[in-house]
Short mmCIF file of C-alpha atoms in Angstrom, two decimals:
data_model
loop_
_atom_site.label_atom_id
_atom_site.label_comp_id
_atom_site.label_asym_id
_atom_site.label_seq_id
_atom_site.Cartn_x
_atom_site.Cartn_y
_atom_site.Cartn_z
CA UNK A 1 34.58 -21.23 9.35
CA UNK A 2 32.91 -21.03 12.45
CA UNK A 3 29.67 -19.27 13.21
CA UNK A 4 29.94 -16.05 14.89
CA UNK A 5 26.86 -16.68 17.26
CA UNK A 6 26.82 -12.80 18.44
CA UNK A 7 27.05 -11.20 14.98
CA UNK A 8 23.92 -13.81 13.47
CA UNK A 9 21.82 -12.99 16.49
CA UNK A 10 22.42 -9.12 15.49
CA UNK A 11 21.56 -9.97 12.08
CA UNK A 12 18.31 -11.83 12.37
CA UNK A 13 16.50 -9.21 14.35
CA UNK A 14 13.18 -8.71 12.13
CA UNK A 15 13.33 -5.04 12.40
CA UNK A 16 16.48 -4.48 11.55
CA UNK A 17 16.46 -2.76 8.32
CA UNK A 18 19.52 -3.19 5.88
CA UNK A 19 21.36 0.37 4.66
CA UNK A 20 23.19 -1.01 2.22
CA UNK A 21 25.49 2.45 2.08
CA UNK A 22 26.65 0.49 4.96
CA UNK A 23 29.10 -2.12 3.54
CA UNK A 24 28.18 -4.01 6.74
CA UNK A 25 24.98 -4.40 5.69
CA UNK A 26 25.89 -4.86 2.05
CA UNK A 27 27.41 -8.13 2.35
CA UNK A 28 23.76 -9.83 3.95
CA UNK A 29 22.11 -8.16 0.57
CA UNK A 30 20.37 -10.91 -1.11
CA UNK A 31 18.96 -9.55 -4.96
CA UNK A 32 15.12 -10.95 -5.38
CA UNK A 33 14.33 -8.49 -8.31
CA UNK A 34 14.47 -11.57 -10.76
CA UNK A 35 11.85 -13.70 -8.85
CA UNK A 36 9.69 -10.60 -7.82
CA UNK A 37 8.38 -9.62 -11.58
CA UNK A 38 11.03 -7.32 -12.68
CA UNK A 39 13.22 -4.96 -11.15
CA UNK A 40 11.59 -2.46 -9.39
CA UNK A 41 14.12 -0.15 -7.87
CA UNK A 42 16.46 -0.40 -11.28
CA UNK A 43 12.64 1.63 -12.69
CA UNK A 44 12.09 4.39 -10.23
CA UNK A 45 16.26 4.72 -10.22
CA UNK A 46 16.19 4.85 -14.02
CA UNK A 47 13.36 7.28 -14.19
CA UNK A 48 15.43 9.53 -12.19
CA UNK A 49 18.71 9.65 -13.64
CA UNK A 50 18.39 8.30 -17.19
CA UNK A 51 15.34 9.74 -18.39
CA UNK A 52 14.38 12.95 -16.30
CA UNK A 53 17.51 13.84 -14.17
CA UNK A 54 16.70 18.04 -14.86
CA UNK A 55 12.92 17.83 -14.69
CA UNK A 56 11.53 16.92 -11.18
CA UNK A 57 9.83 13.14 -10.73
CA UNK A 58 7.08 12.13 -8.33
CA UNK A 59 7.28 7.71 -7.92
CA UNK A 60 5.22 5.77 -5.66
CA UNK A 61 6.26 2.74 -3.87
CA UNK A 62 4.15 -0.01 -1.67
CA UNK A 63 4.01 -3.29 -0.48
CA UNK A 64 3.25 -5.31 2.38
CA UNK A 65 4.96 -4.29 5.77
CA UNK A 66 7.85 -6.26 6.37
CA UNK A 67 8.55 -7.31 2.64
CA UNK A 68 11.80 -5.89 2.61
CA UNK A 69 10.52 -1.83 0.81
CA UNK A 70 12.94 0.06 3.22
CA UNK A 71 15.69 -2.28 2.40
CA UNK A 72 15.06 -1.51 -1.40
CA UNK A 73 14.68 2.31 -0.82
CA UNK A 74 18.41 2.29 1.06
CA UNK A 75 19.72 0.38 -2.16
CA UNK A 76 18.05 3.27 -4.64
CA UNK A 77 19.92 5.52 -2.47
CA UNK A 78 22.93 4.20 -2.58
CA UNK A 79 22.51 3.59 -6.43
CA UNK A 80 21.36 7.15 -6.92
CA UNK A 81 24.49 8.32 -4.83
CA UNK A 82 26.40 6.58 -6.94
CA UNK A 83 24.70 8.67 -9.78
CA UNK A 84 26.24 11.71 -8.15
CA UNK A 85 22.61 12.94 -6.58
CA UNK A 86 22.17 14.07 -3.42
CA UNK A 87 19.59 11.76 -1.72
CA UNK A 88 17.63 12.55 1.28
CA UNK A 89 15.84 9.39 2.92
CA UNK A 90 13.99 9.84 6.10
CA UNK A 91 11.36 8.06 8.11
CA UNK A 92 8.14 9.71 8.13
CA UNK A 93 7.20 7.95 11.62
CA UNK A 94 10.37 9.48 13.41
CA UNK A 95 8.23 12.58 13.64
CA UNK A 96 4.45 12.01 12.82
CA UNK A 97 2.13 10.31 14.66
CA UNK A 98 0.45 7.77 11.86
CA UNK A 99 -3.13 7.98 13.29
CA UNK A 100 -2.90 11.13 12.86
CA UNK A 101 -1.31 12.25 10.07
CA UNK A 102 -2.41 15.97 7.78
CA UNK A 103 -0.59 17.42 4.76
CA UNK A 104 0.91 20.09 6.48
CA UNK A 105 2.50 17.22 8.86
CA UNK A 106 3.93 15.63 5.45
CA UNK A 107 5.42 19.23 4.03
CA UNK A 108 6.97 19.84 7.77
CA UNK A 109 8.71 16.84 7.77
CA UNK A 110 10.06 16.71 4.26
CA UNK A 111 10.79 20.33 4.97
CA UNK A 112 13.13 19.42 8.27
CA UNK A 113 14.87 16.54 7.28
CA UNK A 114 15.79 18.21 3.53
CA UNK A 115 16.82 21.39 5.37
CA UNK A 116 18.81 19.36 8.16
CA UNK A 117 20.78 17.52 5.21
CA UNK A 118 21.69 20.90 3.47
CA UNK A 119 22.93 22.49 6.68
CA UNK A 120 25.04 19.41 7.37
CA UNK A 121 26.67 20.05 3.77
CA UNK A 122 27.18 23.65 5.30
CA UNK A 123 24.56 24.69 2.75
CA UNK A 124 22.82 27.97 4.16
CA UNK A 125 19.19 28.44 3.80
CA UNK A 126 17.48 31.97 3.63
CA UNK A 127 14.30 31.13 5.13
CA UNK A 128 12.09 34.32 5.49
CA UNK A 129 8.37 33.34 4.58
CA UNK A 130 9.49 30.43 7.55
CA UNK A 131 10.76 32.80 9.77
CA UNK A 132 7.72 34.84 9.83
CA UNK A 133 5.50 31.71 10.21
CA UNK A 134 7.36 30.63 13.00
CA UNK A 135 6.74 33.80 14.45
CA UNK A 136 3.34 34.23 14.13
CA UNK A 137 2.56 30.65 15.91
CA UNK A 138 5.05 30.52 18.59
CA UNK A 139 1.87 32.57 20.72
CA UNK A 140 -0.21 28.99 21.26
CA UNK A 141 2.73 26.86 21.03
CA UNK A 142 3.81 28.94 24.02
CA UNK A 143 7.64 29.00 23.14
CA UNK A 144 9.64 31.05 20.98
CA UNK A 145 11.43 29.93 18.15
CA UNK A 146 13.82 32.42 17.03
CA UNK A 147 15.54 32.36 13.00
CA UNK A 148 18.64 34.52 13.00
CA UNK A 149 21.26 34.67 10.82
CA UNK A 150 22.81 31.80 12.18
CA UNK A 151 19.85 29.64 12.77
CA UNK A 152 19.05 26.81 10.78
CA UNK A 153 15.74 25.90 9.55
CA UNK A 154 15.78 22.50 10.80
CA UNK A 155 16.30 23.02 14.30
CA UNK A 156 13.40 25.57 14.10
CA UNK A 157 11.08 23.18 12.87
CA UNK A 158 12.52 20.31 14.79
CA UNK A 159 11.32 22.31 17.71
CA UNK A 160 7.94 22.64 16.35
CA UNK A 161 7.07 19.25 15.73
CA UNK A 162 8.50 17.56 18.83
CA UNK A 163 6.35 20.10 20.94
CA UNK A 164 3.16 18.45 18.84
CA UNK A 165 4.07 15.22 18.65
CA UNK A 166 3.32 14.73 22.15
CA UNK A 167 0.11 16.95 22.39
CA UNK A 168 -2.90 16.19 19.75
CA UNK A 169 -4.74 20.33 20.96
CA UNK A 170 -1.32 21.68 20.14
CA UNK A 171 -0.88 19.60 16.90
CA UNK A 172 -4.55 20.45 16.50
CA UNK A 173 -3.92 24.29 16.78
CA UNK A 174 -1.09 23.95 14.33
CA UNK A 175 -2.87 22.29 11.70
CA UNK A 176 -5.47 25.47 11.96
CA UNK A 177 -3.18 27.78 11.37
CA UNK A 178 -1.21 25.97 8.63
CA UNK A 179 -4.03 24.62 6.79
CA UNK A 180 -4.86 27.80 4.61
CA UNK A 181 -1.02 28.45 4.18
CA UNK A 182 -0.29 25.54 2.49
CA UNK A 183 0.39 27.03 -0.80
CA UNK A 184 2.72 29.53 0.81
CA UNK A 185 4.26 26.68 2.51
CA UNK A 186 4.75 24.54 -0.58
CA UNK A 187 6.16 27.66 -2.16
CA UNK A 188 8.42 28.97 0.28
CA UNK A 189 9.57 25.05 0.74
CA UNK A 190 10.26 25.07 -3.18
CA UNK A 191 11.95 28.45 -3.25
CA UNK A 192 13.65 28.92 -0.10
CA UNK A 193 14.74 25.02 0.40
CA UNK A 194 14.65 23.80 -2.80
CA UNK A 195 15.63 26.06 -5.60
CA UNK A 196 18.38 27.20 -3.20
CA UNK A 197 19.55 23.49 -2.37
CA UNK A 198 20.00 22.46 -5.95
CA UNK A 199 21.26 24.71 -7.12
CA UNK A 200 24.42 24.87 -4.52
CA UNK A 201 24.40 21.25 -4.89
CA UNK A 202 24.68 21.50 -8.51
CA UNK A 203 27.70 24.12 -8.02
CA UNK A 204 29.55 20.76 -5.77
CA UNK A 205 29.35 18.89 -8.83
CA UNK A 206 25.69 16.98 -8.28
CA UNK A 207 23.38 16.34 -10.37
CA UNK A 208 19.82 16.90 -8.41
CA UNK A 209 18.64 16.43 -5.05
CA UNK A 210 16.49 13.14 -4.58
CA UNK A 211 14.04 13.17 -1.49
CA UNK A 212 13.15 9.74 0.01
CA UNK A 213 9.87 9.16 1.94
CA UNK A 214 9.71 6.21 3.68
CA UNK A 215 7.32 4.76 6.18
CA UNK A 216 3.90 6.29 4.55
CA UNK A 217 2.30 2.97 4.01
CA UNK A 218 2.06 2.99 7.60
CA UNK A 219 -0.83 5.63 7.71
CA UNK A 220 -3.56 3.96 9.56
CA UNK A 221 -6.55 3.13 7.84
CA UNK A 222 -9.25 5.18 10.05
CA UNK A 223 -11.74 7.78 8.91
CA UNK A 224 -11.30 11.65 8.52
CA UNK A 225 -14.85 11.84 7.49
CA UNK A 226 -18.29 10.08 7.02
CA UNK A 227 -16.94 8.74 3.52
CA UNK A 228 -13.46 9.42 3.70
CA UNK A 229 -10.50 6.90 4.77
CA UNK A 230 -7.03 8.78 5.68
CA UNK A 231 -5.23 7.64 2.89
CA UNK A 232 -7.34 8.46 0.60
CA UNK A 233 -7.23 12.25 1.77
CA UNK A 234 -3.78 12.27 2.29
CA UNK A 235 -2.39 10.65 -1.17
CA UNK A 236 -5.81 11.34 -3.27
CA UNK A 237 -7.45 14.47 -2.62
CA UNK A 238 -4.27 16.34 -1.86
CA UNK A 239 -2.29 14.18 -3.88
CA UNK A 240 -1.70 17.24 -6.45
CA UNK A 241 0.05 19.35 -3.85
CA UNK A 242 2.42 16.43 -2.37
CA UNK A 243 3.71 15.55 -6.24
CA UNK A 244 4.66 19.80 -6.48
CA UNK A 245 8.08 19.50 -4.73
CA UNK A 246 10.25 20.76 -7.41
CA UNK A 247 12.93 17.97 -6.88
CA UNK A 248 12.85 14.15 -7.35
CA UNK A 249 10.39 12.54 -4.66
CA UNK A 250 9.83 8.65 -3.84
CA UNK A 251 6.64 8.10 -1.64
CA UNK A 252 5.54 5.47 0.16
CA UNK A 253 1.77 4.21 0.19
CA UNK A 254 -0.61 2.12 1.80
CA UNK A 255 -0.86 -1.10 -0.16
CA UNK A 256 -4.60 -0.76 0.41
CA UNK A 257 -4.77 1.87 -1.87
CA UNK A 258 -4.03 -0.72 -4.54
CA UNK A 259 -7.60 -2.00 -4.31
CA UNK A 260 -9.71 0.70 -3.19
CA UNK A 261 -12.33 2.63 -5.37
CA UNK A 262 -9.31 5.53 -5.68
CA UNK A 263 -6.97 3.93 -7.69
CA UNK A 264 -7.12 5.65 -11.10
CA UNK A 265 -7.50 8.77 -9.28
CA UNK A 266 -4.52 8.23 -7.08
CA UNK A 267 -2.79 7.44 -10.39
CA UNK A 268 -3.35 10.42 -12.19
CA UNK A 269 -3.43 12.86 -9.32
CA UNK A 270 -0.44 12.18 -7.48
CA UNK A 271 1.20 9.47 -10.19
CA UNK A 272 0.56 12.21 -12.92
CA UNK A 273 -0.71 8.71 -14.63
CA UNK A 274 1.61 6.43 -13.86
CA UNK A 275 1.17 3.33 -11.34
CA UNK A 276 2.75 2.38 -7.88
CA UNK A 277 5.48 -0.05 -7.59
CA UNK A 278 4.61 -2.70 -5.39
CA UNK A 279 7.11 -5.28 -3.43
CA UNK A 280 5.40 -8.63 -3.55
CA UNK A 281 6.59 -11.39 -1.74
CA UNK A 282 9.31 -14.11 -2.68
CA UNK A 283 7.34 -16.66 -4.39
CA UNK A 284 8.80 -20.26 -3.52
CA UNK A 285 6.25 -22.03 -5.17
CA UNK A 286 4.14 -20.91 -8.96
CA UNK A 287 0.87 -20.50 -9.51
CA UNK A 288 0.10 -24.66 -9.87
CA UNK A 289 1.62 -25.53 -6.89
CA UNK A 290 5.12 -26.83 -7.92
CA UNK A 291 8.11 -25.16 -6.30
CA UNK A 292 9.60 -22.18 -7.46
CA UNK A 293 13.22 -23.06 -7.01
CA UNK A 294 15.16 -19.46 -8.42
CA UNK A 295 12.91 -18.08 -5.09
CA UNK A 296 13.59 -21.04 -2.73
CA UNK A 297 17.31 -20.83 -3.35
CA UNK A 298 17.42 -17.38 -3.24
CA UNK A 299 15.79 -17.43 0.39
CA UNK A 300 18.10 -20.00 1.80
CA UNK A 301 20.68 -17.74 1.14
CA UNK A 302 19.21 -15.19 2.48
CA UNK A 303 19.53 -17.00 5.67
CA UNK A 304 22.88 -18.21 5.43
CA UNK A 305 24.09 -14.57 5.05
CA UNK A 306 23.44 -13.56 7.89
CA UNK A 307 25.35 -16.23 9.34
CA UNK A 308 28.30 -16.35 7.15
CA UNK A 309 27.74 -13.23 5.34
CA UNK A 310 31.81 -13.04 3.66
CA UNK A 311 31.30 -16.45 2.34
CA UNK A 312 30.40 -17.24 -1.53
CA UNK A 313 26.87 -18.95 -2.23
CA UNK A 314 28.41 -22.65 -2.33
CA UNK A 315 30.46 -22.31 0.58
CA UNK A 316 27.75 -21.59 2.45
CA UNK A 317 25.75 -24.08 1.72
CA UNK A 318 27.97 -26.95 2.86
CA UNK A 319 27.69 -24.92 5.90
CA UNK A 320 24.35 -25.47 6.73
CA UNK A 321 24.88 -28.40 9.09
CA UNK A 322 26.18 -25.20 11.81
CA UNK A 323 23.02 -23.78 11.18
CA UNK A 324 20.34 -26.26 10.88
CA UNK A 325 20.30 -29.63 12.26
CA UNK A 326 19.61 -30.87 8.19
CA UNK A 327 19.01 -28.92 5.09
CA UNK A 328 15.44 -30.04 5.38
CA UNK A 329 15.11 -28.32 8.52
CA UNK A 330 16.19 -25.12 6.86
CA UNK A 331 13.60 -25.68 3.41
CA UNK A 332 10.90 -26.31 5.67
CA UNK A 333 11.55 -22.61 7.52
CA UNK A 334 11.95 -20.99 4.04
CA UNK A 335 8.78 -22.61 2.79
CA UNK A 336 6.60 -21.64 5.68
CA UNK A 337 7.50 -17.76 5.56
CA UNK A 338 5.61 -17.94 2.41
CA UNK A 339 8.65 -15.64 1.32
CA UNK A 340 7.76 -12.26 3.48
CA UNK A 341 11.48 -11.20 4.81
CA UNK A 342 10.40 -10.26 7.95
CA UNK A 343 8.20 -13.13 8.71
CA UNK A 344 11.51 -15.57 8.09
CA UNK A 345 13.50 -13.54 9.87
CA UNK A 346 10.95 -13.41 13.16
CA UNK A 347 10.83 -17.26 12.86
CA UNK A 348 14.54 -17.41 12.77
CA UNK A 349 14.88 -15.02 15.80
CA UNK A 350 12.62 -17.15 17.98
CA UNK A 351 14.93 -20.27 17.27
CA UNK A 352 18.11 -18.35 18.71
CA UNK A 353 15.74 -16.91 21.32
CA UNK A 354 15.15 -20.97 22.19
CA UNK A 355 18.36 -22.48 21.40
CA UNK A 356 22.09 -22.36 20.20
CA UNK A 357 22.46 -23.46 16.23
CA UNK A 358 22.38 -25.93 14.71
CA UNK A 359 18.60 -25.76 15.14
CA UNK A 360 16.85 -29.06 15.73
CA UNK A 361 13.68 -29.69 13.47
CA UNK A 362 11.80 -29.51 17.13
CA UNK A 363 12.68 -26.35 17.58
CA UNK A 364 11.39 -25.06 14.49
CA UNK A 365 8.53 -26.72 14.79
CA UNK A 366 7.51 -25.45 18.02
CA UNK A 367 8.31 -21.72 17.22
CA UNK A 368 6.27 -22.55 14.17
CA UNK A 369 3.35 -23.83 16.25
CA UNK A 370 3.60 -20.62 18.12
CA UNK A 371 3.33 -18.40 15.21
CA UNK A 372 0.10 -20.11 14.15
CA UNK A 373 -1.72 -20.52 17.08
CA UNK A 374 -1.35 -16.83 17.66
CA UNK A 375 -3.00 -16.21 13.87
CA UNK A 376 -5.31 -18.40 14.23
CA UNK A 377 -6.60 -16.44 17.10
CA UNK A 378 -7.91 -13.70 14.67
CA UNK A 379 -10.02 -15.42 12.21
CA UNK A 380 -13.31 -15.98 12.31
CA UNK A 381 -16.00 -18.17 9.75
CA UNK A 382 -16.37 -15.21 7.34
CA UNK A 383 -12.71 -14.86 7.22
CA UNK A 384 -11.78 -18.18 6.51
CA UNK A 385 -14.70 -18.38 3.70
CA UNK A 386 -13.18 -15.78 2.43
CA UNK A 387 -9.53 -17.03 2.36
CA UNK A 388 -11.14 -20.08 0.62
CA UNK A 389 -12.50 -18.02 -2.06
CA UNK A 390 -8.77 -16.88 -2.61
CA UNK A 391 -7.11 -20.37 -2.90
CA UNK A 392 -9.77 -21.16 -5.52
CA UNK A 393 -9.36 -18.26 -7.78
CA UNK A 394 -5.93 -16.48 -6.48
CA UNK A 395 -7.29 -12.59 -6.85
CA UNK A 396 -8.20 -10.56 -4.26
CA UNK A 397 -11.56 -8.44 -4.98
CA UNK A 398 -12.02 -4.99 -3.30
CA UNK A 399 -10.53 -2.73 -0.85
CA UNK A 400 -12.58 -4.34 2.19
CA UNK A 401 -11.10 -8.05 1.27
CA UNK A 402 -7.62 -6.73 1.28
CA UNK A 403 -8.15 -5.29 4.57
CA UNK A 404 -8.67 -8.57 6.26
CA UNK A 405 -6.74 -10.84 4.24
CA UNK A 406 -3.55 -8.92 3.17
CA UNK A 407 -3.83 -6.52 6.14
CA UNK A 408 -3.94 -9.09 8.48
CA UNK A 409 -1.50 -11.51 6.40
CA UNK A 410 -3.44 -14.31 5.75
CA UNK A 411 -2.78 -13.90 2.36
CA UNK A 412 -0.01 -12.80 0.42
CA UNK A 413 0.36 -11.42 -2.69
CA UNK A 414 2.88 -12.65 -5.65
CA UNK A 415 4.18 -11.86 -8.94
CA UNK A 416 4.99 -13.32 -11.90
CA UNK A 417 4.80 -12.90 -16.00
CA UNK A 418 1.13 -12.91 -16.01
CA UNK A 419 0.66 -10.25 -13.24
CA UNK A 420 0.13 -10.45 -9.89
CA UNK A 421 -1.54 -13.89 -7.48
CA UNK A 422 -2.87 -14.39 -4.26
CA UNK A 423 -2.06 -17.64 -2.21
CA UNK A 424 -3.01 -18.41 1.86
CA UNK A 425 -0.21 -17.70 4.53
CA UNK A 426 1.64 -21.71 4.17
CA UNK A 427 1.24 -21.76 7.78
CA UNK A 428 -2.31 -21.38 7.41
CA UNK A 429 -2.47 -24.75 4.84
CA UNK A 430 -1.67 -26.77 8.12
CA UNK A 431 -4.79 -25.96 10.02
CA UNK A 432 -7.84 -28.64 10.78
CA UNK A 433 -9.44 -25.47 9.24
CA UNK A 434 -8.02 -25.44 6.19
CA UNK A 435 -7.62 -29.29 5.75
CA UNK A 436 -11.58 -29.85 6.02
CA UNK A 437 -11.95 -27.20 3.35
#
């Protein structure tokens, strides 16, 4: 079989995101849950379905950007589908401005895109405490935005939040006004979106509706006081008011709430006690150093499938020579991802960007060089002290370490039986830096 150079070239963009409803996309699905420390999206589905399907569930999900989380959320949905339950995924950063990010922003959105998913089911909404909101604001926002009987909800606030989005004094007026509504606005969201969806949904023959938040871990890290960091306002202090959505929710986090000071109390208050799952990276080697070959094989095919994605496992292996100028060529791009997704992909993208396949080892290595030089740029003495400290003991200590080592990817973070390790960025290990360590 020959390689389709077009369709591999569409398939290693880095920021192309798998929606594996798509049986497109299905077939470049590689399954890492058994080298990752357990199966993370079987959980939060099984929570859902199996063992509170009636009651409504509040899960939280992180990991490091670009480990493959959205990818994993589109496979719960399609799972959960499969279930019979209406699932609404959406990207939070379609319509909020991460910098600058309030609750109201986060009930607005989930609002809209739950509303606009109903309506395309030809499922009509009653929304009177929204109508009269939207009345009483359209004065500063200097536009009317009218709910009549054949209006829908989502186009109303659709309106609202694209007029905002591009103006932080109108965004700024509208939190001021919304801010002491917010329990009428979690309540009319409950009763008027809500209650009424499920229930018609229920009617079709479905079994609950399932909302999807994705992109939340991208909240920046900046403060909203002398004390306070964003995400810790957003998912701590008014943690208790995001997890009272009376339907199945799945929220994203910042992985940096993993090690700040917050963690219990972003457990119990928004968790209701019960931990984040967090998407580690591939591990390709263990914890002494040798290889981890379940994770090494498993990222070779990822690779493959995207260039011969109908193919079985073996057959594409003796394929490799269309690929990569030697299967050592291809190992040696595997290994220095250090098993982030979107790292290998990036790498990979760069090659086609500098030649046709089968890639020649120079190639690689040049992209490679590339993609170092440009880190290197960014660390200084205390950094690199401190990424030495994590080689020798492989934990990460505090939210201000994890900040400049995980935020910045020099370090990555893997599990295994015994919990979670840290290990340096492999590309990192080939500095003069590092070596003189």
């Amino acid at each position: 079989m020959k390689l389709n150079l077009a369709r591999f070239y569409k398939a290693c963009n880095p920021s192309k995101t798998l929606v594996l409803t798509n049986p497109e996309d299905r077939q470049y699905y590689i399954d890492f849950s058994g080298v990752r420390g357990g199966k993370i999206v079987e959980a939060l589905g099984r929570t859902i379905a199996r063992l509170s399907p009636e009651e409504p569930t509040c899960q939280l999900f992180t990991g490091h950007i670009g480990c493959g989380k959205s990818t994993e959320l589109f496979r719960l949905k399609a799972q959960l589908e499969e279930e019979q339950f209406h699932v609404v995924y959406f990207e939070s950063s379609r319509d909020l401005d991460m910098a600058d990010i309030n609750i109201s922003d986060i009930l607005l959105a989930i609002a809209r895109s739950v509303s606009e998913s109903l309506e395309a089911m030809d499922i009509r909404l009653q929304p009177g405490y929204f109508a009269n909101l939207f009345g009483e604001i359209k004065d500063f926002l200097q536009s009317p935005i009218e709910l009549g009987a054949e209006a829908e909800l989502s186009v109303g606030i659709a309106r609202i939040t694209a007029k905002t989005k591009e103006s932080p004094k109108l965004r700024e007026q509208l939190r001021q006004s919304l801010e002491p509504r917010t329990e009428g606005i979690l309540r009319a969201i409950n009763e008027e979106i809500l209650e009424r969806g499920i229930q018609e949904l229920k009617y079709r023959g479905k079994k609950g509706l399932v909302v999807i938040v994705d992109n939340l871990d991208r909240v920046a890290a900046q403060k909203v006081t002398h004390a306070r960091l964003l995400p810790e306002y957003l998912f701590v202090d008014r943690g208790p008011q995001l997890r009272r959505l009376k339907c199945h929710v799945v929220y994203t986090l910042p992985l940096s709430l993993m090690f700040s000071n917050e963690y219990e109390a972003l457990k119990n208050r928004l968790g209701a006690g019960v931990a984040p799952k967090v998407l580690p990276m591939v591990p390709l080697q263990q914890r002494d150093g040798k290889e981890n070959t379940q994770g090494m094989s498993l990222l070779r095919q990822l690779v493959l499938a995207r260039a011969f994605p109908q193919l079985d496992e073996e057959t594409r292996l003796n394929l490799i020579p269309q690929v990569f100028d030697t299967p050592e060529t291809l190992q040696r791009l595997c290994r220095i991802s250090g098993g982030h997704v979107r790292n290998l992909l990036g790498l990979l993208f760069n090659c086609l960007q500098q030649e046709d396949p089968p890639f020649s080892q120079q190639c690689l290595e040049n992209v490679i060089k590339g993609y170092r030089d440009d880190l290197l740029l960014a660390i200084d003495d205390h950094e690199w002290n401190l990424i030495q400290q994590v080689v020798e003991r492989q934990t990460i200590k505090g939210e201000e370490e994890y900040q400049i080592l995980l935020g910045s990817m020099f370090v990555f973070e893997y599990r295994d039986r015994w919990g979670r390790w840290f290990d340096i960025n492999p590309i990192l290990r080939e500095t003069d830096r590092f070596q003189a360590f």
